Amino acid sequence: VPKKIDYDDRQYAVYAQARALAPDTVAAWAAAFRRHAGAPPPLTAVDIGAGIGRFTPALAETFGGPAYGIEPSVRMREVAERSARHDRVTYLPGTAAAIPLPDASCDVALLYLVLHHIPDRAAAAVEIARVLRPGGRLFLHSVFLERAPAVLWHRYFPAARVVEEEIFPPFDEVLATFRTAGLELVTVDRVHHRFANSLAEYAARLKLRGVSTFDHLSEADLVRGFAALDADVAAETTPRPVATDLELMVLARA
Ligand SMILES: C[S@@+](CC[C@H](N)C(=O)[O-])C[C@H]1O[C@@H](n2cnc3c(N)ncnc32)[C@H](O)[C@@H]1O
């Protein structure tokens, strides 16, 4: 069983820089959320495992209502409160299985790269269903075991695939977990996500190790991978963006 990642330990200090999103990438996700909101704004949003608030202000802006960022790591939350402030956003301590909001108080919920950190997914699904109003939507972005996206760093760190196979559940298992809790699949959409504007920028970001999968890799694998990546960076003459399409699973509360 892969070790649990404590975001208070190291990730909080590098996450903002390592995982910064370009405004147009945030906008691409926000447009997908808007497409699948199922109701007109104003809507109340909850960002579960909000981290440093990469998406929370965008949820408030997109849906025009209050947005709550629920985050268990004190230090991730501190970064959010400092760097992702918004007059309709409130960051609160909590977890996916213990959301400090009333029953049926939210119209939309976001779970973005958080599923694999949740120890009891069934309990979290029940809790998410509790805070959503009937008809409310869950936007879930994760990696699914058998449909891993074509992310470039897999080429340099092949051992990451082995780690990910242990961390990420298959699509049908996730669907079954949420179905049992009263959420039905609406659709799976795709969002164009740009990680960096060049391979050089991509490599610099990866070296901050703000991707929790790296915390599971051996030092030898990391050294080998970064050496290969550096060689490709040195050979990059025309900067080319590093981007791929990522999946967004949309579920509706019955
Ligand atoms: C990869 S980060 C993603 C953060 C944010 N959603 C984003 O995309 O920037 C994962 C976050 O999940 C949080 N987390 C860990 N366990 C959690 C749980 N049981 N419930 C909710 N969030 C959790 C971590 O503290 C961390 O901030």
Short mmCIF file of C-alpha atoms and ligand atoms in Angstrom, two decimals:
data_model
loop_
_atom_site.label_atom_id
_atom_site.label_comp_id
_atom_site.label_asym_id
_atom_site.label_seq_id
_atom_site.Cartn_x
_atom_site.Cartn_y
_atom_site.Cartn_z
CA VAL A 1 0.00 0.00 0.00
CA PRO A 2 1.52 3.35 -1.00
CA LYS A 3 2.30 5.67 1.88
CA LYS A 4 -0.07 8.50 2.70
CA ILE A 5 1.10 11.92 1.53
CA ASP A 6 1.00 14.64 4.19
CA TYR A 7 0.61 17.99 2.40
CA ASP A 8 1.66 19.78 5.62
CA ASP A 9 5.08 18.17 5.34
CA ARG A 10 6.51 19.53 2.07
CA GLN A 11 3.96 19.78 -0.74
CA TYR A 12 2.41 23.00 0.62
CA ALA A 13 5.69 24.87 0.11
CA VAL A 14 6.16 23.90 -3.55
CA TYR A 15 2.61 23.31 -4.78
CA ALA A 16 1.82 26.87 -5.89
CA GLN A 17 4.91 27.13 -8.07
CA ALA A 18 5.02 23.53 -9.23
CA ARG A 19 1.33 23.31 -10.10
CA ALA A 20 0.42 26.88 -11.07
CA LEU A 21 -2.29 26.98 -13.72
CA ALA A 22 -2.35 29.43 -16.60
CA PRO A 23 -5.51 31.57 -16.62
CA ASP A 24 -6.70 29.98 -19.87
CA THR A 25 -6.37 26.48 -18.41
CA VAL A 26 -8.45 27.48 -15.37
CA ALA A 27 -10.92 29.06 -17.81
CA ALA A 28 -11.13 25.82 -19.84
CA TRP A 29 -12.05 23.89 -16.69
CA ALA A 30 -14.49 26.59 -15.58
CA ALA A 31 -16.20 26.45 -18.98
CA ALA A 32 -16.64 22.69 -18.59
CA PHE A 33 -18.08 23.15 -15.09
CA ARG A 34 -20.50 25.75 -16.46
CA ARG A 35 -21.56 23.41 -19.31
CA HIS A 36 -22.54 20.73 -16.83
CA ALA A 37 -23.88 22.76 -13.88
CA GLY A 38 -27.43 21.72 -14.71
CA ALA A 39 -28.87 25.01 -13.39
CA PRO A 40 -28.32 28.72 -13.97
CA PRO A 41 -26.25 30.83 -11.56
CA PRO A 42 -26.10 31.94 -8.82
CA LEU A 43 -25.02 28.57 -7.46
CA THR A 44 -23.28 27.61 -4.24
CA ALA A 45 -20.07 25.65 -4.80
CA VAL A 46 -17.86 23.48 -2.64
CA ASP A 47 -14.27 22.65 -3.58
CA ILE A 48 -13.43 19.48 -1.65
CA GLY A 49 -9.71 19.09 -1.00
CA ALA A 50 -9.26 22.64 -2.25
CA GLY A 51 -5.52 22.63 -1.57
CA ILE A 52 -4.09 26.08 -2.17
CA GLY A 53 -7.30 27.17 -3.89
CA ARG A 54 -6.29 26.70 -7.51
CA PHE A 55 -9.96 26.48 -8.51
CA THR A 56 -11.96 27.92 -5.60
CA PRO A 57 -12.06 31.59 -6.70
CA ALA A 58 -12.93 30.42 -10.23
CA LEU A 59 -15.91 28.50 -8.82
CA ALA A 60 -17.15 31.67 -7.09
CA GLU A 61 -16.66 33.66 -10.31
CA THR A 62 -18.22 31.05 -12.60
CA PHE A 63 -21.26 30.36 -10.46
CA GLY A 64 -21.73 33.78 -8.88
CA GLY A 65 -22.49 32.42 -5.43
CA PRO A 66 -20.48 31.55 -2.35
CA ALA A 67 -17.72 28.96 -2.77
CA TYR A 68 -16.33 26.91 0.11
CA GLY A 69 -12.85 25.44 -0.04
CA ILE A 70 -12.62 22.41 2.27
CA GLU A 71 -9.04 21.41 3.00
CA PRO A 72 -7.53 19.22 5.77
CA SER A 73 -3.94 20.50 5.51
CA VAL A 74 -3.44 23.60 7.68
CA ARG A 75 -0.54 24.78 5.58
CA MET A 76 -2.23 24.26 2.21
CA ARG A 77 -5.17 26.23 3.61
CA GLU A 78 -2.85 29.02 4.77
CA VAL A 79 -1.48 29.35 1.24
CA ALA A 80 -5.05 29.42 -0.12
CA GLU A 81 -6.08 32.12 2.35
CA ARG A 82 -3.07 34.20 1.35
CA SER A 83 -2.92 33.68 -2.38
CA ALA A 84 -6.41 32.65 -3.54
CA ARG A 85 -8.61 35.10 -1.71
CA HIS A 86 -12.01 36.11 -3.06
CA ASP A 87 -14.82 37.97 -1.35
CA ARG A 88 -17.24 35.07 -1.82
CA VAL A 89 -14.76 32.31 -0.94
CA THR A 90 -14.39 30.77 2.52
CA TYR A 91 -11.73 28.17 3.29
CA LEU A 92 -12.64 25.70 6.02
CA PRO A 93 -10.92 22.75 7.66
CA GLY A 94 -12.48 19.39 6.82
CA THR A 95 -12.17 16.28 4.70
CA ALA A 96 -14.24 14.67 1.97
CA ALA A 97 -15.77 12.42 4.61
CA ALA A 98 -16.48 15.31 7.03
CA ILE A 99 -17.59 18.44 5.18
CA PRO A 100 -18.52 21.27 7.57
CA LEU A 101 -21.62 22.34 5.60
CA PRO A 102 -25.34 21.63 6.09
CA ASP A 103 -27.35 18.98 4.21
CA ALA A 104 -28.37 19.95 0.65
CA SER A 105 -26.54 23.30 0.91
CA CYS A 106 -24.49 23.08 -2.30
CA ASP A 107 -25.42 23.10 -5.98
CA VAL A 108 -22.04 22.01 -7.31
CA ALA A 109 -19.06 20.20 -5.83
CA LEU A 110 -15.56 19.83 -7.20
CA LEU A 111 -13.22 16.94 -6.42
CA TYR A 112 -10.04 17.65 -8.36
CA LEU A 113 -7.14 15.23 -7.94
CA VAL A 114 -8.29 14.38 -4.43
CA LEU A 115 -9.97 10.99 -4.81
CA HIS A 116 -6.70 9.05 -4.48
CA HIS A 117 -5.95 10.75 -1.15
CA ILE A 118 -9.26 9.76 0.46
CA PRO A 119 -8.92 6.74 2.76
CA ASP A 120 -12.63 5.78 2.73
CA ARG A 121 -14.14 6.63 -0.66
CA ALA A 122 -17.54 5.13 0.18
CA ALA A 123 -17.88 7.38 3.24
CA ALA A 124 -16.76 10.39 1.20
CA ALA A 125 -19.34 9.65 -1.52
CA VAL A 126 -22.12 9.54 1.08
CA GLU A 127 -20.90 12.82 2.58
CA ILE A 128 -20.72 14.54 -0.82
CA ALA A 129 -24.27 13.34 -1.59
CA ARG A 130 -25.36 14.76 1.77
CA VAL A 131 -24.16 18.33 1.07
CA LEU A 132 -25.47 18.39 -2.53
CA ARG A 133 -29.07 19.37 -3.14
CA PRO A 134 -31.13 16.98 -5.30
CA GLY A 135 -30.04 17.56 -8.91
CA GLY A 136 -26.77 19.06 -7.71
CA ARG A 137 -23.60 18.18 -9.64
CA LEU A 138 -20.29 16.66 -8.71
CA PHE A 139 -17.34 17.49 -10.99
CA LEU A 140 -14.73 14.82 -10.50
CA HIS A 141 -11.30 14.93 -12.03
CA SER A 142 -9.05 12.01 -11.28
CA VAL A 143 -6.93 9.47 -13.03
CA PHE A 144 -8.72 6.17 -13.56
CA LEU A 145 -6.62 3.03 -13.51
CA GLU A 146 -7.32 1.87 -17.06
CA ARG A 147 -7.60 5.34 -18.65
CA ALA A 148 -4.49 7.18 -17.51
CA PRO A 149 -4.03 10.34 -19.56
CA ALA A 150 -1.01 10.70 -21.81
CA VAL A 151 1.08 12.84 -19.49
CA LEU A 152 4.58 13.49 -20.73
CA TRP A 153 6.44 12.72 -17.53
CA HIS A 154 5.48 9.05 -17.76
CA ARG A 155 8.07 8.83 -20.53
CA TYR A 156 10.83 9.88 -18.12
CA PHE A 157 9.52 8.19 -14.98
CA PRO A 158 8.06 4.84 -16.10
CA ALA A 159 7.95 3.65 -12.47
CA ALA A 160 5.25 6.26 -11.90
CA ARG A 161 2.83 4.03 -13.80
CA VAL A 162 3.39 1.24 -11.28
CA VAL A 163 2.74 3.66 -8.41
CA GLU A 164 -0.36 5.01 -10.12
CA GLU A 165 -1.74 1.54 -10.66
CA GLU A 166 -1.76 1.12 -6.90
CA ILE A 167 -3.18 4.57 -6.18
CA PHE A 168 -5.90 5.11 -8.75
CA PRO A 169 -9.11 3.05 -8.80
CA PRO A 170 -10.74 1.93 -12.06
CA PHE A 171 -13.52 4.06 -13.53
CA ASP A 172 -16.30 1.52 -12.87
CA GLU A 173 -15.33 1.17 -9.24
CA VAL A 174 -15.53 4.95 -8.74
CA LEU A 175 -18.86 5.03 -10.52
CA ALA A 176 -20.22 2.20 -8.35
CA THR A 177 -19.07 3.95 -5.17
CA PHE A 178 -20.91 7.14 -6.08
CA ARG A 179 -23.98 5.28 -7.38
CA THR A 180 -24.35 3.54 -4.05
CA ALA A 181 -24.32 7.00 -2.43
CA GLY A 182 -27.06 8.28 -4.77
CA LEU A 183 -25.10 9.97 -7.56
CA GLU A 184 -25.61 9.06 -11.22
CA LEU A 185 -23.25 9.58 -14.14
CA VAL A 186 -24.19 12.51 -16.39
CA THR A 187 -21.23 12.50 -18.76
CA VAL A 188 -17.48 12.39 -19.14
CA ASP A 189 -16.12 15.51 -20.78
CA ARG A 190 -12.58 16.39 -21.86
CA VAL A 191 -10.70 19.54 -21.00
CA HIS A 192 -7.57 20.79 -22.74
CA HIS A 193 -5.01 21.31 -20.00
CA ARG A 194 -1.69 23.07 -20.58
CA PHE A 195 0.96 22.09 -18.05
CA ALA A 196 3.69 24.43 -19.30
CA ASN A 197 4.66 26.64 -22.24
CA SER A 198 7.85 24.73 -22.98
CA LEU A 199 9.70 21.57 -22.05
CA ALA A 200 12.18 23.72 -20.08
CA GLU A 201 9.39 25.23 -18.00
CA TYR A 202 7.85 21.79 -17.56
CA ALA A 203 11.14 20.32 -16.31
CA ALA A 204 11.70 23.20 -13.88
CA ARG A 205 8.23 22.67 -12.44
CA LEU A 206 8.64 18.89 -12.16
CA LYS A 207 11.92 19.35 -10.29
CA LEU A 208 10.00 21.03 -7.48
CA ARG A 209 8.33 17.63 -7.04
CA GLY A 210 4.92 19.13 -6.47
CA VAL A 211 3.34 15.94 -7.84
CA SER A 212 2.66 13.52 -5.00
CA THR A 213 3.45 10.50 -7.20
CA PHE A 214 7.11 11.61 -7.03
CA ASP A 215 7.03 11.08 -3.26
CA HIS A 216 6.57 7.36 -4.03
CA LEU A 217 9.47 7.03 -6.52
CA SER A 218 12.99 5.93 -5.63
CA GLU A 219 15.82 8.46 -5.71
CA ALA A 220 17.49 6.40 -8.48
CA ASP A 221 14.37 6.56 -10.65
CA LEU A 222 14.14 10.31 -10.09
CA VAL A 223 17.79 10.95 -10.95
CA ARG A 224 17.56 8.83 -14.10
CA GLY A 225 14.29 10.47 -15.18
CA PHE A 226 15.47 14.02 -14.66
CA ALA A 227 18.72 13.32 -16.53
CA ALA A 228 16.75 12.10 -19.57
CA LEU A 229 14.40 15.06 -19.30
CA ASP A 230 17.31 17.52 -19.06
CA ALA A 231 18.80 16.04 -22.23
CA ASP A 232 15.53 16.67 -24.08
CA VAL A 233 15.31 20.19 -22.64
CA ALA A 234 18.81 20.91 -23.95
CA ALA A 235 17.71 19.70 -27.40
CA GLU A 236 14.53 21.84 -27.43
CA THR A 237 15.05 24.59 -29.98
CA THR A 238 11.50 25.86 -30.48
CA PRO A 239 9.57 25.98 -27.20
CA ARG A 240 6.47 23.83 -27.52
CA PRO A 241 3.65 23.76 -24.95
CA VAL A 242 3.22 20.63 -22.87
CA ALA A 243 -0.51 19.93 -22.89
CA THR A 244 -3.02 17.13 -23.00
CA ASP A 245 -6.74 16.48 -22.75
CA LEU A 246 -7.89 15.46 -19.26
CA GLU A 247 -11.16 13.84 -18.27
CA LEU A 248 -13.92 15.41 -16.23
CA MET A 249 -16.50 13.02 -14.80
CA VAL A 250 -19.84 14.69 -14.10
CA LEU A 251 -22.32 13.12 -11.67
CA ALA A 252 -25.74 14.28 -10.51
CA ARG A 253 -27.31 13.83 -7.10
CA ALA A 254 -30.60 11.95 -7.43
C1 LIG B 1 -3.22 17.05 -5.39
S1 LIG B 1 -3.88 18.15 -4.16
C2 LIG B 1 -5.20 18.90 -5.10
C3 LIG B 1 -5.66 20.21 -4.53
C4 LIG B 1 -6.67 20.98 -5.39
N1 LIG B 1 -7.90 20.24 -5.59
C5 LIG B 1 -6.05 21.35 -6.71
O1 LIG B 1 -6.38 20.76 -7.73
O2 LIG B 1 -5.18 22.23 -6.70
C6 LIG B 1 -4.72 17.07 -3.05
C7 LIG B 1 -5.32 17.78 -1.83
O3 LIG B 1 -6.21 16.87 -1.16
C8 LIG B 1 -6.08 17.09 0.22
N2 LIG B 1 -6.60 15.92 0.93
C9 LIG B 1 -5.91 14.86 1.43
N3 LIG B 1 -6.74 13.99 2.02
C10 LIG B 1 -8.00 14.49 1.88
C11 LIG B 1 -9.30 14.05 2.30
N4 LIG B 1 -9.47 12.91 2.95
N5 LIG B 1 -10.35 14.84 2.02
C12 LIG B 1 -10.19 16.01 1.34
N6 LIG B 1 -8.99 16.46 0.92
C13 LIG B 1 -7.91 15.72 1.19
C14 LIG B 1 -4.61 17.33 0.41
O4 LIG B 1 -4.34 17.96 1.66
C15 LIG B 1 -4.30 18.20 -0.80
O5 LIG B 1 -4.45 19.56 -0.51
#
